[in-house]
Short mmCIF file of C-alpha atoms in Angstrom, two decimals:
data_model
loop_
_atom_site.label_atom_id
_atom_site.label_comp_id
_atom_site.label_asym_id
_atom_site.label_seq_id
_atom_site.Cartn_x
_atom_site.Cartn_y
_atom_site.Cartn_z
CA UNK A 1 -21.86 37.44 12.07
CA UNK A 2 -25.33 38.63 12.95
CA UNK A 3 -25.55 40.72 9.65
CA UNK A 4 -24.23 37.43 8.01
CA UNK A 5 -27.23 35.40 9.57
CA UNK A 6 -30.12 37.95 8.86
CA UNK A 7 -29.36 38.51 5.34
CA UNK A 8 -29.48 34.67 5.29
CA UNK A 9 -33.00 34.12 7.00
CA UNK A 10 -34.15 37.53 5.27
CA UNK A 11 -33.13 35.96 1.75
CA UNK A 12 -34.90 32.44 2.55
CA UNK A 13 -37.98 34.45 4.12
CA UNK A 14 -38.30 36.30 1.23
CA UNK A 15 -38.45 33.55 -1.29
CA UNK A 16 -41.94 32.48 -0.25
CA UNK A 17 -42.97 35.84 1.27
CA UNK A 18 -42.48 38.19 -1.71
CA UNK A 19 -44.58 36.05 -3.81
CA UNK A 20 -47.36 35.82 -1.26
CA UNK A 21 -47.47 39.27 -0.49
CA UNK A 22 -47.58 40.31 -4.78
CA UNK A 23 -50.37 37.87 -4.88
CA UNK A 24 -51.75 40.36 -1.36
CA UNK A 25 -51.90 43.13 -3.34
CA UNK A 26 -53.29 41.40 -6.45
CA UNK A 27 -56.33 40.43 -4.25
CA UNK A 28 -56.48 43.67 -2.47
CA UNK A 29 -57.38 45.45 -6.08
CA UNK A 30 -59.71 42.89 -6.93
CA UNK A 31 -61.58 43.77 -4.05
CA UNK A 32 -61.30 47.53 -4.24
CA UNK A 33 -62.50 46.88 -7.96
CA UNK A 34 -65.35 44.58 -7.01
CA UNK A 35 -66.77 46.34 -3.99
CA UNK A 36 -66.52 50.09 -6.18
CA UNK A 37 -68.25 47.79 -8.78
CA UNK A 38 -71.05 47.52 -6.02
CA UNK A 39 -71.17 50.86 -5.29
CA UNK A 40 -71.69 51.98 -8.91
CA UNK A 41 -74.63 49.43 -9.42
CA UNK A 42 -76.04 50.00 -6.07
CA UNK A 43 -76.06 53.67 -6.89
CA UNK A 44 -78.13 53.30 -9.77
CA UNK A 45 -79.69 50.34 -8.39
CA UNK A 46 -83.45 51.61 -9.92
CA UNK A 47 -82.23 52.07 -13.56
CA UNK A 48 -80.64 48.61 -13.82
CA UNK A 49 -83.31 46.67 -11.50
CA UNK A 50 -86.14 48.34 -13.39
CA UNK A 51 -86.63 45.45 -16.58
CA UNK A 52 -84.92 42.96 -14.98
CA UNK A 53 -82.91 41.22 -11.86
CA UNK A 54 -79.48 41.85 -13.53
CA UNK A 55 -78.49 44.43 -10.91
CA UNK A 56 -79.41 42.55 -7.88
CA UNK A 57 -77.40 39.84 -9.52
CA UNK A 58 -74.40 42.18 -10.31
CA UNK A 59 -74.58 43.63 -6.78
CA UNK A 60 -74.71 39.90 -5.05
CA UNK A 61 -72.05 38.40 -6.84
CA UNK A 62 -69.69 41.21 -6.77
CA UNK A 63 -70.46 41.25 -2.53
CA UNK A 64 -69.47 37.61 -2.36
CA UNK A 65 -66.42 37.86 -4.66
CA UNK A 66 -65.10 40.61 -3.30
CA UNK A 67 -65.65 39.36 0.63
CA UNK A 68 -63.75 35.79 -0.55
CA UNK A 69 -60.99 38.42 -2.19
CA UNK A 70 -60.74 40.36 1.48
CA UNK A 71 -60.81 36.53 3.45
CA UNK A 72 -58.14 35.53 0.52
CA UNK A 73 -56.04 39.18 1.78
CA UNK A 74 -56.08 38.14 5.56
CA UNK A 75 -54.80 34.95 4.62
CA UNK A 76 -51.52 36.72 3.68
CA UNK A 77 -51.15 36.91 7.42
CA UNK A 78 -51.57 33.82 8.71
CA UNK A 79 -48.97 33.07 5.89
CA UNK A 80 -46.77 35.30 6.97
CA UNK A 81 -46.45 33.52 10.43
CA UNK A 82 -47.12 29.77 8.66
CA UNK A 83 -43.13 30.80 7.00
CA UNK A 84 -42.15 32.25 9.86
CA UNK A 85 -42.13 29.71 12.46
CA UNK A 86 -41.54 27.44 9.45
CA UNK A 87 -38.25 28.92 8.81
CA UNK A 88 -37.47 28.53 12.96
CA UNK A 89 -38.46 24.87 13.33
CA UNK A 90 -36.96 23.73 10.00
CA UNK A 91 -33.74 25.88 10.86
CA UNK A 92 -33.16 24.02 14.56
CA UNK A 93 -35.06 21.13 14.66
CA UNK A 94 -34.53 18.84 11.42
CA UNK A 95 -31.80 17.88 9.23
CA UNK A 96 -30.78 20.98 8.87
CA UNK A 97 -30.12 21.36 12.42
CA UNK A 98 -27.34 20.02 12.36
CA UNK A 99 -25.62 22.80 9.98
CA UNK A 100 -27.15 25.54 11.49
CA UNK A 101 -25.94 24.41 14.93
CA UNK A 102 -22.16 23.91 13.97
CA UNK A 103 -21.97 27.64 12.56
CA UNK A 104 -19.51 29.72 14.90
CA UNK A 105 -22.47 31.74 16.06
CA UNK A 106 -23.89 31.82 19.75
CA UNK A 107 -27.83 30.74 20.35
CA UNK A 108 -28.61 34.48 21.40
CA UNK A 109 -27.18 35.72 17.71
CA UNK A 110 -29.43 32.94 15.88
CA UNK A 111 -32.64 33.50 17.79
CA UNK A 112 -31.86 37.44 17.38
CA UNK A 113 -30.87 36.99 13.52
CA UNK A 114 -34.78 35.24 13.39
CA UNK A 115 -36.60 37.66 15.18
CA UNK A 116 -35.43 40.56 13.13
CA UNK A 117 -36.33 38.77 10.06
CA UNK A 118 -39.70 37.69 11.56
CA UNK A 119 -40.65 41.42 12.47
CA UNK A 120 -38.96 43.34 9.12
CA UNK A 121 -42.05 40.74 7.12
CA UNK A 122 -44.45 41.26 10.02
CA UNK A 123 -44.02 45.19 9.47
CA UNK A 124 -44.44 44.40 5.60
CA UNK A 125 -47.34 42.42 5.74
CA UNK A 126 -49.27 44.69 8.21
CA UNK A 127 -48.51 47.83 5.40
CA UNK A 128 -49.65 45.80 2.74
CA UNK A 129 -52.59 44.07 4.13
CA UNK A 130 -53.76 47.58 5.74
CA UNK A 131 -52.95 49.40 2.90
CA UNK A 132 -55.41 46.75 0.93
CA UNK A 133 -57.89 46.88 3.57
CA UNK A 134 -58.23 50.86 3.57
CA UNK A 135 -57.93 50.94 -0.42
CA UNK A 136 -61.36 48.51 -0.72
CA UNK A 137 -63.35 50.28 2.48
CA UNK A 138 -62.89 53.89 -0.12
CA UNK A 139 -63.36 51.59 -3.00
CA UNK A 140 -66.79 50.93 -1.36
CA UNK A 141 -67.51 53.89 -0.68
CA UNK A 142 -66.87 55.22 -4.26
CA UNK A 143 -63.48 56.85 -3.38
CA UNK A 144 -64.84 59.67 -0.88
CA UNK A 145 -64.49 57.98 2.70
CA UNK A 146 -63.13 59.16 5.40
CA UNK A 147 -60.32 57.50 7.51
CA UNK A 148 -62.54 56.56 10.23
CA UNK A 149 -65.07 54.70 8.03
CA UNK A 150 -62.94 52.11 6.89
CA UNK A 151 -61.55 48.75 7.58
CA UNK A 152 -58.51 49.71 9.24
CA UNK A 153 -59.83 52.33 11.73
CA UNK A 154 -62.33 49.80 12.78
CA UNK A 155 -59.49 47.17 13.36
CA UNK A 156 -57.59 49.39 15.51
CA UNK A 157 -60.70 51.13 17.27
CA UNK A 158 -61.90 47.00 17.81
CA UNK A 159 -58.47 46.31 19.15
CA UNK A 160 -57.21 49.17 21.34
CA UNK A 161 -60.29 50.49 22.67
CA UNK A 162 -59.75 54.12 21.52
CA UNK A 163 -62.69 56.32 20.60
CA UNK A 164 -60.46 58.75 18.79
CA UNK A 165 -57.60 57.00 17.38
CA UNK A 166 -56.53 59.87 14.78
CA UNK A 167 -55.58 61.56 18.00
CA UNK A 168 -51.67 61.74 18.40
CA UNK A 169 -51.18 60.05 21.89
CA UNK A 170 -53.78 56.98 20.66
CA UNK A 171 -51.92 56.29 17.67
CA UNK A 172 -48.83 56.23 19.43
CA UNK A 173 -49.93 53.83 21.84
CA UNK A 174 -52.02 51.69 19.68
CA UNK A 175 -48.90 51.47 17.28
CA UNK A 176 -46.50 50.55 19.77
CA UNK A 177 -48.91 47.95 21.50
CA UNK A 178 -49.52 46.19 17.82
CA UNK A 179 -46.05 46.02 17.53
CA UNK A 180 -45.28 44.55 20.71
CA UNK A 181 -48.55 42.17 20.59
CA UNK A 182 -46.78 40.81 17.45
CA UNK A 183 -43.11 40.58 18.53
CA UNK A 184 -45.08 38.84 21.60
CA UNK A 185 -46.90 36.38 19.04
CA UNK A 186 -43.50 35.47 17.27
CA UNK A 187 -41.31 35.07 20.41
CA UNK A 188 -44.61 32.79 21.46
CA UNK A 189 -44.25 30.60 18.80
CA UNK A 190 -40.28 30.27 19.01
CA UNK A 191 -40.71 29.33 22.20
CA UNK A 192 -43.52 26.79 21.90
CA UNK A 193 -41.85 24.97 18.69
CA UNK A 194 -38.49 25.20 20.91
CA UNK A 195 -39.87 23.56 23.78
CA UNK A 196 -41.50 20.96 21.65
CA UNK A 197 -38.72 20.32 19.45
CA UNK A 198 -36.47 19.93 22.48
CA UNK A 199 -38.85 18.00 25.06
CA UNK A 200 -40.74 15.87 22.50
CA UNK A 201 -39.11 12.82 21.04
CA UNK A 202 -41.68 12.03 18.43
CA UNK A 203 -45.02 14.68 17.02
CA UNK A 204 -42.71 17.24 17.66
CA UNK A 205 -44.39 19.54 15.38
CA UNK A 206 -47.98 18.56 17.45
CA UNK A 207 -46.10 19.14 20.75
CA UNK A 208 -45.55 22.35 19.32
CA UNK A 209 -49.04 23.68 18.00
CA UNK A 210 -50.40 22.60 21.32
CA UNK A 211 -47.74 24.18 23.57
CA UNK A 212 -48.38 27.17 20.99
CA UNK A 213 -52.17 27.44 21.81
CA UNK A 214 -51.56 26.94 25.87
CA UNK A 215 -48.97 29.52 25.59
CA UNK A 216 -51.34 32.09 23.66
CA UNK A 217 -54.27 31.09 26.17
CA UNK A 218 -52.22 31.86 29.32
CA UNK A 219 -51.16 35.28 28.06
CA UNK A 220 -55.02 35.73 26.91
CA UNK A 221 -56.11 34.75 30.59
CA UNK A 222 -53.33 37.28 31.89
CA UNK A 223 -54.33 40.31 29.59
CA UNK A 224 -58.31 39.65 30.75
CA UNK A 225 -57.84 39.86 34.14
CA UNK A 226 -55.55 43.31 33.49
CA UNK A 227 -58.52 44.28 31.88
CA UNK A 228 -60.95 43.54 34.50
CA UNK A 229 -58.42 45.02 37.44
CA UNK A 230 -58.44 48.42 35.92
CA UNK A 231 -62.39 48.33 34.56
CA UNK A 232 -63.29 48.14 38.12
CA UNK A 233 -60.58 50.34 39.22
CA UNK A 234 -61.88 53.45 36.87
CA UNK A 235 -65.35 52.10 37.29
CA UNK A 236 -65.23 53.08 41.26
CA UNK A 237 -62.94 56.35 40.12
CA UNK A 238 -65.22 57.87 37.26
CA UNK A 239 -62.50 61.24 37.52
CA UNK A 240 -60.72 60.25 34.43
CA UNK A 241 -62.46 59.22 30.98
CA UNK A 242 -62.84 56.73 29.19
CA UNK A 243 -59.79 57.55 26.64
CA UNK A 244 -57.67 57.55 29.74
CA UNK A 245 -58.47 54.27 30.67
CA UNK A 246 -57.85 52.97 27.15
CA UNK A 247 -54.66 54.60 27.32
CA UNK A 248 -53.65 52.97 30.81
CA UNK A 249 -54.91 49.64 29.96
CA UNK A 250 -52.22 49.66 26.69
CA UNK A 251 -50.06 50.82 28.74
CA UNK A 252 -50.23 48.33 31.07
CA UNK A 253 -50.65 45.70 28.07
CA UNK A 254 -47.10 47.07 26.70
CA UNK A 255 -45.53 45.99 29.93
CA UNK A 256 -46.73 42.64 30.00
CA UNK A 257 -45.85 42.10 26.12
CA UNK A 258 -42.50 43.53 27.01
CA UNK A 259 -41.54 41.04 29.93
CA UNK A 260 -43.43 37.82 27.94
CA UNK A 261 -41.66 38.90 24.89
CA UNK A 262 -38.23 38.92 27.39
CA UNK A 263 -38.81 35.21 28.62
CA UNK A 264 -39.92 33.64 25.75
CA UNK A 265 -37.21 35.33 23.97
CA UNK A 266 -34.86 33.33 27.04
CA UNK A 267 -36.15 29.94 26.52
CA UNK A 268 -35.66 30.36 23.12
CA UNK A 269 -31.78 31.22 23.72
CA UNK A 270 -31.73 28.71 26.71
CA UNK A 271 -33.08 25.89 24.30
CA UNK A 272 -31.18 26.55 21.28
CA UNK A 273 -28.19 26.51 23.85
CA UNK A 274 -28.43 23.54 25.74
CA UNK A 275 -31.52 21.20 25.11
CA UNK A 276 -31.65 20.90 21.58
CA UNK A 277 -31.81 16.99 20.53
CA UNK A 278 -31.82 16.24 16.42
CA UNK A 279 -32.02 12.88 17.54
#
């Protein structure tokens, strides 16, 4: 029955996702094509600037268009988890509710069926949008970049801490970390809209956002003080470097996304179970 269920949210996931994630890659060309367009006039900035201010014109306007184009690509992810916790509340929590609930199907199989589905787009919209993101940063560069000088590298350097992320053991980490930060940020949501949905009896979409963004702050709080623990710790024990500490601190960070991503994943189930209310 669990195969039954995630073709099911897969299907309705992809109905609105597909199209969002075309128009992705749509805006991801437009600006590769408008920031190569500033390369080209900004390399022969003198011969167009020299009668006239068309070039600086050119160069502005293709900037601006093609930083609303990259803003317009990002938005593909915020999307992505608008339809995803969509899909959850509208599933459990209104009219429809009450056929999801009366399917032969235990709690643990429905929030398992929606998790799946939630991570298989995740996954998709993280290739697309950094596939985007690293075709515009060589795009700006006029197609000869490196790697390391674009978008994508700076994302994950920004993120993770690593100073060499092309290095095996970094990218491992890094990747699992993402992956568990995001299976972290769906089960947070479940469980916020579950609690809400189930506790509330009227805003329960407000009851929701907010228990959402205490949720997301109390994790935040969590991960900052592991960060500050082993700063200090490796600042009073200089033996190891810098990468090392990097490496330890994900590490760490895995462990707490694991367990979070555990008991939010048990509300949810607990919830679904035996406090839901369509009333």
């Amino acid at each position: 029955m669990l195969g039954k269920l995630l073709k099911y949210d897969l299907k309705a996931l992809s109905r609105i996702l597909v199209p969002v994630h075309i128009a992705a890659l749509a805006v991801g060309l437009g600006a590769a094509a408008c920031f190569f367009g500033v390369h080209m006039f900004d390399s022969s900035y003198g011969s167009w600037n020299s009668s006239s201010g068309f070039g600086t014109s050119m160069l502005v306007m293709l900037a601006m268009t093609g930083a609303f184009f990259l803003f317009a690509l990002f938005m593909a992810s915020a999307a992505t988890l608008f339809a995803i916790v969509h899909r959850f509340y509208r599933n459990f929590f209104t009219d429809e509710g009450y056929l999801t609930l009366t399917l032969p199907v235990t709690a643990n199989q429905h929030i398992a069926s929606k998790v799946i589905a939630a991570m298989v787009w995740v996954l998709i919209d993280a290739l697309i949008v950094g596939f985007c993101g690293y075709f515009a940063s060589i795009a700006a560069m006029g197609f000869s970049g490196d790697f390391d000088e674009t978008i994508p590298y700076f994302m994950l350097v920004s993120s993770f801490g690593f100073s060499d992320i092309v290095s095996f053991v970094s990218f491992l980490v890094a990747a699992a970390t993402a992956a568990m930060q995001a299976l972290t940020m769906v089960l947070t949501a479940y469980a916020a809209f579950a609690l809400g949905g189930a506790l509330a009896s009227k805003h329960k979409v407000a009851a929701g956002i907010g228990l959402f963004f205490a949720l997301s702050w109390a994790a935040g709080l969590i991960h900052s003080i592991k960060s500050v623990f082993i700063a200090t710790g490796f600042a009073y024990d200089s033996t190891f470097g810098y990468e090392a500490m990097n490496v330890m601190s994900s590490g760490v960070s895995l462990v707490l996304y694991l367990v979070t991503a555990v008991v939010f994943y048990a509300i949810c189930v607990f919830v679904i179970d035996r406090k839901t209310n369509l009333s």
